[in-house]
Coordinates of C-alpha atoms in Angstrom, one line a residue:
Chain A
A30 CA 1.4 -4.5 -17.1
Q31 CA 4.6 -1.2 -17.2
T32 CA 7.8 -3.0 -18.2
V33 CA 11.0 -1.0 -18.7
T34 CA 14.0 -1.8 -21.1
Q35 CA 17.3 -0.2 -21.6
S36 CA 18.9 -1.6 -25.1
Q37 CA 22.3 -0.7 -24.4
P38 CA 23.6 -3.4 -21.8
E39 CA 27.1 -1.7 -21.8
M40 CA 28.2 1.7 -22.9
S41 CA 31.7 3.1 -23.0
V42 CA 32.8 7.0 -23.7
Q43 CA 35.8 9.1 -23.4
E44 CA 36.7 11.6 -20.6
A45 CA 35.3 15.0 -21.0
E46 CA 32.9 13.5 -23.8
T47 CA 29.1 12.9 -24.3
V48 CA 26.9 10.6 -24.1
T49 CA 23.2 9.4 -24.0
L50 CA 21.5 6.7 -21.9
S51 CA 18.6 4.8 -23.7
C52 CA 15.7 4.2 -21.8
T53 CA 11.9 3.1 -23.0
Y54 CA 8.9 1.9 -21.5
D55 CA 5.5 0.1 -21.4
T56 CA 2.8 1.6 -20.0
S57 CA -1.4 3.1 -20.6
E58 CA -1.1 5.1 -17.5
N59 CA -1.1 8.8 -18.2
N60 CA 0.9 10.1 -14.7
Y61 CA 3.6 8.7 -14.1
Y62 CA 7.7 9.3 -12.2
L63 CA 10.7 8.0 -14.2
F64 CA 14.1 7.9 -12.5
W65 CA 17.4 7.3 -13.1
Y66 CA 20.0 6.0 -10.4
K67 CA 23.4 5.4 -10.4
Q68 CA 25.0 2.4 -8.8
P69 CA 28.7 3.0 -8.8
P70 CA 31.0 0.4 -8.2
S71 CA 30.7 0.6 -4.2
R72 CA 27.3 -0.4 -5.0
Q73 CA 25.6 2.3 -3.3
M74 CA 22.1 3.4 -5.2
I75 CA 22.5 7.2 -5.9
L76 CA 19.6 9.2 -7.8
V77 CA 20.6 11.2 -10.8
I78 CA 17.4 13.0 -11.8
R79 CA 13.4 12.8 -11.5
Q80 CA 10.9 13.4 -14.2
E81 CA 7.0 14.0 -13.4
A82 CA 5.4 12.5 -16.4
Y83 CA 2.3 15.6 -16.8
K84 CA 5.5 18.4 -17.2
Q85 CA 6.8 19.3 -20.0
Q86 CA 10.6 20.7 -19.0
N87 CA 13.2 17.6 -19.7
A88 CA 14.8 17.0 -16.2
T89 CA 18.2 18.4 -15.7
E90 CA 21.1 18.5 -13.0
N91 CA 24.6 19.7 -13.2
R92 CA 25.5 17.6 -16.5
F93 CA 22.7 15.5 -16.4
S94 CA 19.0 15.9 -18.6
V95 CA 17.2 13.7 -19.5
N96 CA 15.6 14.0 -22.7
F97 CA 11.5 12.8 -22.4
Q98 CA 9.5 12.2 -25.1
K99 CA 5.6 10.9 -23.5
A100 CA 4.4 9.3 -26.8
A101 CA 7.1 7.4 -27.3
K102 CA 7.2 6.8 -24.0
S103 CA 11.5 7.4 -24.1
F104 CA 13.6 8.6 -20.9
S105 CA 17.0 8.6 -21.9
L106 CA 20.4 10.2 -20.5
K107 CA 22.3 12.3 -21.5
I108 CA 26.0 12.8 -19.7
S109 CA 27.7 16.0 -20.7
D110 CA 31.8 16.5 -19.8
S111 CA 31.9 13.0 -18.3
Q112 CA 33.9 12.1 -16.1
L113 CA 35.5 9.4 -14.3
G114 CA 33.4 9.5 -11.5
D115 CA 30.0 8.5 -13.8
T116 CA 31.8 5.5 -14.1
A117 CA 28.4 2.6 -12.9
M118 CA 25.9 1.1 -13.6
Y119 CA 22.6 3.6 -14.7
F120 CA 19.5 2.2 -13.9
C121 CA 16.1 3.5 -14.9
A122 CA 13.0 3.4 -13.7
F123 CA 9.3 4.5 -13.5
M124 CA 6.8 4.3 -10.7
K125 CA 3.4 4.9 -11.1
H126 CA 1.9 8.4 -9.9
R127 CA -0.2 8.4 -6.1
A128 CA -3.1 10.4 -8.3
D129 CA -4.1 7.1 -9.4
Y130 CA -5.7 5.0 -7.7
G131 CA -7.0 1.1 -8.3
G132 CA -3.7 0.0 -5.9
S133 CA 0.4 -0.9 -7.3
Q134 CA 0.6 3.1 -6.5
G135 CA 3.8 1.9 -5.4
N136 CA 5.2 -0.6 -7.3
L137 CA 9.1 0.6 -8.9
I138 CA 9.7 -0.4 -12.1
F139 CA 13.4 -1.3 -12.6
G140 CA 15.1 -1.5 -16.3
K141 CA 17.8 -4.3 -16.6
G142 CA 20.2 -1.5 -16.5
T143 CA 23.5 0.0 -18.6
K144 CA 27.2 -0.1 -17.1
L145 CA 28.6 3.1 -18.2
S146 CA 32.4 2.9 -18.8
V147 CA 34.6 7.2 -18.9
K148 CA 38.2 6.7 -20.2
P149 CA 40.5 8.5 -19.6
Chain B
E23 CA 23.5 12.5 9.6
A24 CA 19.7 11.3 6.9
Q25 CA 20.0 8.4 6.1
V26 CA 19.0 4.3 5.7
T27 CA 20.4 1.4 7.8
Q28 CA 20.5 -2.1 7.3
N29 CA 21.4 -5.4 9.1
P30 CA 23.0 -7.2 8.4
R31 CA 25.2 -6.0 5.4
Y32 CA 26.6 -9.3 4.9
L33 CA 25.2 -12.8 5.7
I34 CA 25.5 -16.8 5.0
T35 CA 23.4 -18.5 6.2
V36 CA 22.1 -22.7 5.3
T37 CA 18.3 -23.5 3.8
G38 CA 15.6 -23.1 6.1
K39 CA 16.5 -21.5 9.1
K40 CA 14.5 -18.3 10.2
L41 CA 16.0 -14.7 9.2
T42 CA 15.3 -10.9 9.2
V43 CA 17.1 -8.5 8.0
T44 CA 16.0 -4.9 9.2
C45 CA 15.8 -1.6 8.2
S46 CA 15.2 1.7 9.6
Q47 CA 15.4 5.0 8.4
N48 CA 15.2 8.6 10.6
M49 CA 13.9 10.6 8.1
N50 CA 10.3 9.9 8.9
H51 CA 9.1 8.9 5.3
E52 CA 6.3 7.2 4.7
Y53 CA 7.1 5.5 2.2
M54 CA 9.5 2.3 2.4
S55 CA 10.7 -1.0 -0.1
W56 CA 12.5 -4.1 -0.2
Y57 CA 14.3 -4.7 -3.2
R58 CA 16.8 -7.7 -4.1
Q59 CA 19.3 -7.4 -7.3
D60 CA 20.6 -10.2 -9.1
P61 CA 23.3 -10.2 -11.8
G62 CA 21.6 -9.7 -14.5
L63 CA 17.8 -9.1 -13.6
G64 CA 18.3 -5.6 -11.8
L65 CA 16.5 -4.1 -9.1
R66 CA 13.2 -5.7 -8.8
Q67 CA 10.4 -4.9 -6.1
I68 CA 9.5 -7.3 -3.1
Y69 CA 7.3 -5.5 -0.8
Y70 CA 7.0 -2.1 0.0
S71 CA 4.7 -0.1 2.5
M72 CA 2.6 3.4 1.5
N73 CA 3.0 4.3 5.4
V74 CA 2.4 2.4 8.5
E75 CA 0.5 -0.7 9.0
V76 CA -0.1 -0.8 5.1
T77 CA 1.7 -2.9 2.8
D78 CA 1.9 -4.5 -0.4
K79 CA 3.0 -7.1 -2.3
G80 CA 5.8 -6.1 -5.4
D81 CA 6.9 -8.0 -8.6
V82 CA 8.7 -10.5 -6.8
P83 CA 7.3 -10.9 -3.4
E84 CA 7.5 -15.1 -2.9
G85 CA 9.0 -16.6 0.4
Y86 CA 9.2 -12.7 2.1
K87 CA 7.4 -11.3 4.6
V88 CA 7.7 -7.4 5.9
S89 CA 6.0 -6.1 8.2
R90 CA 5.5 -1.8 9.3
K91 CA 3.7 -1.7 12.6
E92 CA 6.4 1.9 13.1
K93 CA 7.2 4.5 10.6
R94 CA 10.8 4.3 11.1
N95 CA 11.0 0.3 11.0
F96 CA 11.0 -2.5 7.8
P97 CA 12.1 -5.8 8.1
L98 CA 12.4 -8.8 6.0
I99 CA 11.8 -12.0 7.1
L100 CA 12.9 -15.1 5.6
E101 CA 10.3 -17.4 7.3
S102 CA 12.4 -20.4 5.7
P103 CA 15.9 -19.6 3.2
S104 CA 16.4 -21.2 0.1
P105 CA 19.3 -21.3 -2.7
N106 CA 17.4 -19.2 -5.7
Q107 CA 17.1 -16.3 -2.5
T108 CA 21.2 -15.4 -3.0
S109 CA 20.9 -12.3 -3.6
L110 CA 22.3 -8.4 -2.9
Y111 CA 19.0 -6.2 -0.8
F112 CA 18.2 -3.3 -0.8
C113 CA 15.8 -1.5 1.8
A114 CA 15.1 2.7 0.7
S115 CA 12.1 5.4 2.0
S116 CA 11.1 8.3 0.3
L117 CA 9.2 10.9 2.0
S118 CA 6.0 9.7 0.1
V119 CA 5.1 7.6 -2.9
G120 CA 7.0 8.7 -5.8
E121 CA 9.6 11.4 -4.8
T122 CA 13.6 10.5 -4.3
Q123 CA 13.9 6.9 -3.5
Y124 CA 17.2 7.2 -0.7
F125 CA 18.4 3.5 -0.7
G126 CA 20.6 1.8 2.0
P127 CA 24.3 0.1 1.5
G128 CA 23.0 -2.9 1.2
T129 CA 22.7 -6.9 2.6
R130 CA 24.6 -9.5 0.7
L131 CA 23.4 -12.9 1.5
L132 CA 24.4 -16.1 1.1
V133 CA 22.4 -18.8 1.5
L134 CA 24.0 -22.7 1.3

């Protein structure tokens, strides 16, 4: 069974600085999807970044980028120029690729989250 | 406006009283899913649906039922709620499996 581990329950960073959130996962699959979701105090779940495992290039979205190390099964999130609005819980998640049959294609597995505080 | 809606947003009930939480999306998405969120446990998937009439269990399906009779709706049914089902519930949808999931605002359920 797949598992997702976020080893940092809480982190803090000064405004304008850079922070990296770690995520590791365990799978025997070769094709899969990885996600980072953000949950601010409003509780709304918002996608930050999505990565397809077969793509070598690391995904980026403005100030957010990932370091995807497939062999190490690592998917860390880097937030540059941190802003107060980045304060939130961040969840890493894993899903098997739709082309892989054998059930559980739609099973999305989340890590337990990292609470990030951005300080002024 | 493209969105996922859930009703009710807040619910207090008693053990054993059947309840349904509705979920609806207006984006013509094939995939829909239910999650529960508990402190320290992150989000755990309850059920998901790849398309109409196709549903499958997630990681914590015990005590829950779902149905997908039409594309836009995916209700979550608790036939006999128990206090350990007190949680924050999210519905989500995506164009297809593996695509970005759009989440509803959440339903906070308290079972006494």
